[in-house]
Coordinates of C-alpha atoms and ligand atoms in Angstrom, one line a residue:
M1 CA 0.0 0.0 0.0
K2 CA 1.3 3.4 -0.9
L3 CA 1.9 5.6 2.1
T4 CA 1.0 9.3 1.4
R5 CA 2.5 12.3 3.0
R6 CA -0.8 12.8 4.8
D7 CA -0.6 9.3 6.2
F8 CA 2.9 10.0 7.4
L9 CA 2.0 13.3 9.1
R10 CA -1.0 11.6 10.8
D11 CA 1.2 8.7 12.0
S12 CA 3.9 11.2 13.2
F13 CA 1.3 13.0 15.2
L14 CA 0.1 9.8 16.8
L15 CA 3.7 8.8 17.5
G16 CA 4.1 12.2 19.2
S17 CA 1.2 11.4 21.5
S18 CA 2.7 7.9 21.9
V19 CA -0.5 6.1 22.5
L20 CA -2.0 4.4 19.5
L21 CA 1.3 2.9 18.3
S22 CA 2.1 1.5 21.7
P23 CA 2.5 -2.2 21.6
I24 CA 0.4 -2.8 24.6
P25 CA -3.0 -1.5 25.9
L26 CA -2.4 1.4 28.3
H27 CA -5.0 2.4 30.8
A28 CA -4.5 5.3 33.1
G29 CA -4.8 4.5 36.7
E30 CA -4.6 0.7 36.2
K31 CA -2.5 -0.9 39.0
K32 CA 0.9 -2.4 38.2
E33 CA 0.7 -6.1 38.4
I34 CA 4.1 -6.7 39.7
Q35 CA 5.5 -5.5 43.0
W36 CA 8.2 -3.0 42.0
I37 CA 10.4 -1.0 44.3
P38 CA 12.7 1.8 43.0
A39 CA 16.4 1.2 43.5
Y40 CA 16.8 4.2 45.8
E41 CA 14.1 3.0 48.1
K42 CA 15.9 -0.2 48.7
L43 CA 19.2 1.6 49.3
E44 CA 17.5 3.9 51.9
A45 CA 16.0 0.8 53.6
E46 CA 19.6 -0.5 53.9
S47 CA 20.5 2.9 55.5
K48 CA 23.1 3.5 52.7
L49 CA 21.6 6.4 50.8
A50 CA 22.5 9.2 53.3
Q51 CA 26.2 8.1 53.2
R52 CA 26.2 8.1 49.4
I53 CA 24.8 11.7 49.4
K54 CA 27.6 12.8 51.8
Q55 CA 30.2 11.3 49.5
A56 CA 28.7 12.9 46.5
Y57 CA 28.5 16.4 48.1
A58 CA 32.2 16.2 49.0
L59 CA 33.0 16.1 45.3
F60 CA 31.8 19.7 44.9
E61 CA 34.9 20.9 46.7
H62 CA 37.3 19.6 44.0
C63 CA 34.9 19.0 41.2
E64 CA 35.7 15.8 39.2
L65 CA 32.1 14.9 38.7
C66 CA 32.8 14.3 35.0
P67 CA 35.7 13.4 32.7
R68 CA 36.7 17.1 32.4
K69 CA 38.0 16.9 36.0
C70 CA 38.2 20.7 36.4
G71 CA 39.1 20.4 40.1
V72 CA 37.3 23.7 41.0
N73 CA 35.6 24.3 44.4
R74 CA 32.0 24.8 43.4
R75 CA 31.1 25.2 47.1
K76 CA 33.2 28.4 47.0
G77 CA 31.6 29.6 43.8
E78 CA 34.3 28.5 41.4
K79 CA 33.1 27.4 38.0
G80 CA 34.5 24.8 35.7
F81 CA 34.0 23.9 32.1
C82 CA 30.3 23.4 32.5
R83 CA 29.9 26.8 34.3
A84 CA 27.4 25.2 36.7
P85 CA 27.1 26.6 40.2
V86 CA 26.7 24.4 43.3
K87 CA 22.9 24.6 43.3
P88 CA 20.9 23.0 40.5
V89 CA 19.7 25.4 37.8
I90 CA 16.5 24.2 36.2
F91 CA 15.1 25.3 32.9
S92 CA 11.8 23.4 33.1
Y93 CA 9.9 20.4 34.5
H94 CA 6.9 18.8 32.9
P95 CA 5.5 15.7 31.4
H96 CA 7.3 15.0 28.1
F97 CA 5.6 13.1 25.3
G98 CA 8.5 13.1 22.8
E99 CA 10.5 10.4 24.6
E100 CA 10.6 6.6 23.7
I101 CA 7.2 4.9 24.0
P102 CA 8.1 2.8 27.1
L103 CA 8.9 6.0 28.9
V104 CA 5.9 8.1 27.8
G105 CA 2.9 5.7 28.5
V106 CA -0.2 7.8 28.7
K107 CA 0.8 10.5 31.2
G108 CA 4.3 11.3 29.9
S109 CA 7.8 11.1 31.2
G110 CA 8.4 13.4 34.2
T111 CA 11.2 15.4 32.7
I112 CA 13.4 17.9 34.5
F113 CA 15.7 19.9 32.3
F114 CA 18.9 20.9 34.0
S115 CA 20.8 23.9 32.7
N116 CA 24.5 23.8 31.7
C117 CA 26.4 20.9 30.3
N118 CA 29.8 19.2 30.5
L119 CA 30.0 18.3 26.8
R120 CA 28.8 21.4 24.9
C121 CA 28.5 20.1 21.3
V122 CA 28.6 22.6 18.4
F123 CA 25.3 21.1 17.1
C124 CA 23.5 21.2 20.5
Q125 CA 19.7 21.3 20.0
N126 CA 19.2 22.7 23.5
W127 CA 21.9 25.3 23.3
P128 CA 20.0 28.1 25.2
I129 CA 19.8 25.7 28.2
A130 CA 23.0 23.7 27.8
H131 CA 25.4 26.4 26.6
E132 CA 23.9 29.6 28.0
G133 CA 22.7 28.1 31.2
R134 CA 19.2 29.7 31.0
G135 CA 17.1 28.6 33.9
K136 CA 16.4 29.2 37.6
E137 CA 18.6 28.3 40.5
V138 CA 16.8 26.2 43.1
Q139 CA 17.3 24.4 46.4
D140 CA 17.5 20.6 46.5
E141 CA 14.1 20.8 48.4
D142 CA 12.6 22.5 45.4
L143 CA 13.9 19.8 43.1
A144 CA 12.4 17.2 45.4
D145 CA 9.0 19.0 45.2
M146 CA 9.2 19.0 41.4
M147 CA 9.7 15.2 41.5
I148 CA 6.7 14.8 43.7
H149 CA 4.6 17.1 41.5
L150 CA 5.5 15.0 38.4
Q151 CA 4.5 11.9 40.2
K152 CA 1.2 13.4 41.4
I153 CA 0.2 14.3 37.8
G154 CA 0.7 10.7 36.8
C155 CA 4.2 10.7 35.0
H156 CA 5.7 7.3 34.7
N157 CA 9.3 8.2 35.7
I158 CA 11.6 11.0 36.8
N159 CA 13.6 11.9 33.7
L160 CA 16.7 13.8 34.7
V161 CA 18.1 15.5 31.5
T162 CA 21.8 16.4 31.6
P163 CA 22.3 15.3 35.2
T164 CA 26.0 14.8 35.4
H165 CA 27.1 18.1 36.9
V166 CA 24.3 18.1 39.5
M167 CA 24.5 14.5 40.6
P168 CA 24.9 15.3 44.3
N169 CA 21.9 17.6 44.3
I170 CA 19.8 14.9 42.5
L171 CA 20.8 12.3 45.1
N172 CA 19.8 14.6 48.0
A173 CA 16.6 15.7 46.3
T174 CA 15.7 12.0 45.6
R175 CA 16.0 11.2 49.3
I176 CA 13.9 14.2 50.3
A177 CA 11.3 13.2 47.8
L178 CA 11.4 9.6 48.9
K179 CA 10.4 10.7 52.4
K180 CA 7.4 12.5 50.8
G181 CA 6.4 9.4 48.9
L182 CA 8.3 9.3 45.7
H183 CA 7.9 5.9 44.1
L184 CA 8.9 6.2 40.4
P185 CA 11.8 4.9 38.4
L186 CA 14.7 7.4 38.4
M187 CA 16.2 7.9 34.9
Y188 CA 19.6 9.3 34.2
N189 CA 19.3 10.9 30.8
T190 CA 22.9 11.7 29.9
S191 CA 25.3 12.5 27.0
G192 CA 27.1 9.4 28.1
Y193 CA 30.3 11.4 29.0
E194 CA 30.5 9.9 32.5
R195 CA 33.3 8.8 34.8
L196 CA 33.2 5.2 36.0
E197 CA 33.9 6.2 39.6
I198 CA 30.8 8.4 39.6
L199 CA 28.6 5.9 38.0
K200 CA 29.6 3.4 40.7
M201 CA 28.2 5.9 43.2
L202 CA 24.9 5.7 41.4
E203 CA 24.5 2.0 41.7
G204 CA 21.4 1.1 43.6
I205 CA 20.0 4.6 43.0
V206 CA 19.3 4.9 39.3
D207 CA 16.7 2.6 37.8
I208 CA 17.0 3.6 34.1
Y209 CA 20.1 4.9 32.3
K210 CA 19.5 6.6 29.0
P211 CA 22.9 7.5 27.6
D212 CA 23.7 8.9 24.1
M213 CA 26.4 7.4 22.0
K214 CA 27.3 10.3 19.8
Y215 CA 30.5 9.3 18.0
M216 CA 32.8 6.4 17.7
D217 CA 35.7 8.4 16.4
V218 CA 38.1 10.5 18.5
E219 CA 38.6 13.2 16.0
K220 CA 34.9 13.8 15.5
A221 CA 34.4 13.9 19.2
A222 CA 37.2 16.4 19.7
K223 CA 36.0 18.6 16.8
Y224 CA 32.3 18.7 17.6
S225 CA 32.3 18.3 21.4
A226 CA 34.8 20.9 22.7
G227 CA 37.9 18.8 22.6
A228 CA 36.4 15.7 24.2
S229 CA 38.6 13.3 22.2
D230 CA 38.1 10.7 24.9
Y231 CA 34.4 10.6 24.4
P232 CA 34.2 7.3 22.5
E233 CA 36.3 5.3 25.0
V234 CA 34.9 7.0 28.1
T235 CA 31.3 6.6 26.9
K236 CA 31.8 2.9 25.9
K237 CA 33.1 2.1 29.3
A238 CA 30.3 4.1 30.9
I239 CA 27.6 2.3 29.0
I240 CA 29.1 -1.1 29.9
E241 CA 29.0 -0.1 33.6
M242 CA 25.4 1.1 33.2
H243 CA 24.5 -2.2 31.6
R244 CA 26.2 -4.1 34.4
Q245 CA 24.2 -2.2 36.9
V246 CA 20.7 -2.4 35.4
G247 CA 20.8 -4.7 32.4
V248 CA 18.6 -4.7 29.4
L249 CA 15.3 -2.7 29.6
K250 CA 12.5 -4.3 31.6
L251 CA 8.9 -3.3 31.3
D252 CA 5.8 -3.7 33.5
H253 CA 2.7 -5.4 32.2
Q254 CA 1.6 -2.1 30.5
G255 CA 4.8 -1.7 28.6
I256 CA 6.2 1.0 30.9
A257 CA 9.9 1.0 31.5
L258 CA 11.0 0.1 35.1
R259 CA 14.7 -0.6 34.9
G260 CA 17.5 -1.0 32.3
V261 CA 19.4 0.8 29.6
I262 CA 18.2 2.7 26.6
I263 CA 20.9 4.0 24.2
R264 CA 20.2 6.9 21.9
H265 CA 22.2 7.4 18.8
L266 CA 21.6 10.4 16.5
V267 CA 22.4 9.7 12.9
M268 CA 24.5 12.6 11.5
P269 CA 25.2 13.7 8.0
N270 CA 28.3 12.2 6.2
R271 CA 28.5 9.3 8.7
V272 CA 29.9 11.6 11.3
A273 CA 28.3 9.5 14.1
G274 CA 30.0 6.2 13.1
T275 CA 26.7 4.4 13.2
E276 CA 28.0 1.1 11.8
K277 CA 30.8 0.9 14.4
F278 CA 28.2 1.8 17.1
V279 CA 25.7 -0.9 16.3
K280 CA 28.4 -3.5 15.9
W281 CA 29.8 -2.6 19.3
V282 CA 26.4 -2.9 21.0
A283 CA 25.8 -6.3 19.4
E284 CA 29.2 -7.6 20.3
V285 CA 29.9 -6.1 23.7
L286 CA 26.5 -5.5 25.3
S287 CA 23.5 -7.6 24.1
K288 CA 21.6 -7.8 20.9
S289 CA 18.5 -7.2 22.9
T290 CA 19.7 -3.8 24.2
Y291 CA 17.0 -1.1 23.6
V292 CA 18.5 1.2 20.9
N293 CA 16.9 4.3 19.5
I294 CA 18.5 5.3 16.2
M295 CA 17.3 8.8 15.7
A296 CA 16.7 10.7 12.5
Q297 CA 16.0 14.1 13.9
Y298 CA 19.4 15.7 13.4
R299 CA 19.0 19.4 12.5
V300 CA 21.5 22.2 12.0
E301 CA 21.5 24.1 15.2
Y302 CA 23.8 26.5 17.2
R303 CA 27.3 26.6 15.6
A304 CA 26.8 23.6 13.2
Y305 CA 26.4 26.0 10.4
D306 CA 30.2 26.7 10.7
Y307 CA 31.1 23.0 10.0
P308 CA 30.3 22.1 6.4
E309 CA 30.3 18.3 7.1
I310 CA 27.3 18.7 9.5
A311 CA 25.7 21.8 8.1
R312 CA 22.7 19.9 6.6
G313 CA 20.0 17.5 7.8
I314 CA 20.4 13.8 7.1
T315 CA 18.9 12.2 4.0
A316 CA 16.4 9.3 4.0
Q317 CA 19.2 7.2 2.5
E318 CA 21.5 7.9 5.5
F319 CA 18.8 6.9 7.9
L320 CA 18.0 3.7 6.0
E321 CA 21.6 2.8 5.9
A322 CA 21.8 3.2 9.7
M323 CA 18.8 1.0 10.2
D324 CA 20.2 -1.6 7.8
W325 CA 23.4 -1.8 9.8
A326 CA 21.4 -2.3 13.0
E327 CA 19.6 -5.2 11.3
K328 CA 22.8 -6.6 9.8
Y329 CA 24.4 -6.8 13.3
G330 CA 21.3 -8.4 14.7
L331 CA 19.9 -5.8 17.1
T332 CA 16.5 -7.0 18.1
N333 CA 15.1 -4.2 20.3
L334 CA 15.0 -1.1 18.2
D335 CA 12.8 1.8 19.1
Q336 CA 9.3 1.6 17.5
Q337 CA 9.4 5.1 16.2
S338 CA 12.7 4.4 14.3
L339 CA 11.1 1.3 12.9
S340 CA 8.0 3.2 11.8
L341 CA 10.1 5.8 10.1
R342 CA 12.2 3.2 8.4
N343 CA 9.0 1.5 7.1
F344 CA 7.8 4.9 5.8
Y345 CA 11.0 5.6 3.9
Q346 CA 11.0 2.0 2.5
H347 CA 7.5 2.4 1.3
R348 CA 8.3 5.7 -0.3
R349 CA 11.4 4.3 -2.0
S350 CA 9.5 1.3 -3.4
S351 CA 6.5 3.2 -4.6
Ligands
SF4_1 S1 30.9 18.8 36.4 FE1 31.5 20.8 35.5 S2 33.0 21.6 37.0 FE2 32.8 19.4 37.5 S3 34.4 18.4 36.3 FE3 32.6 18.4 35.0 S4 32.8 20.2 33.7 FE4 34.2 20.5 35.5

């Protein structure tokens, strides 16, 4: 059957609302069938969470929270590469319906956008937040209240976007929120540029890790992410650690994510992202059933106009090539929206 542009736009809209294409029936208010306890709740029951927060806060005095290892004393107001203060700066918090279907459900992913970033890519699609640090400085107690609010309005998880430089605040806020009844999966939604030592501190606290894997090539990483030539190696190690902690993605009976890893990979023009190497690595090193979202939405933003190689959107052919590689290396848990888009382009190509 020929798929028209109108069909595609309609399907895209439905994908945005993330309901009708969901693989399982979703009913608001229906009880989860399985007894599930968030990781941080168990750690608190073992009286270990407070100690973890204390250790994390001490890191602010010589900040090495991320691989930039600036060594600044953020408690004294010094700022490192990310320019983040010691308190969290938040741009917005709300239900988000543009995430992967197992995160969105019917009520959305409870997303908190942190300002500032430790990677600062030239093609950043959130540059006013990540590069310019727009947002409001808050207390950890406020952050906890945001988590509780997102839970009250029915969100299915707490989605912490760009959390790396505010990890201690997040831990503290989570414990405060737990005492107020927080009972949602905690998701660490990160660029992937994480230190192993820091990730180990998150073991037993984070339920879902959602790292990017942006590039597989050191030169591309250095060129487009502010000199972070170690990004491919650091991020591969980080994802292996995340996978060790929480494993492949597990869903409840309604198809909502409870625990596990989701990897996002943005296809870039001219094979800049190294997609073939990436999917091969996932298949060989992690698991073929790793949830992978191969994304087509690259757009020219921020300073990407200054780099000819990435100063255009991707073609349908580039996206199809990426999906073909995922298939070739045997990945079995690809994001539904990527698969729908692949089907659309294939229909268009054959019609
Ligand atoms: S979190 Fe910020 S200040 Fe700390 S090491 Fe990373 S870039 Fe530097």
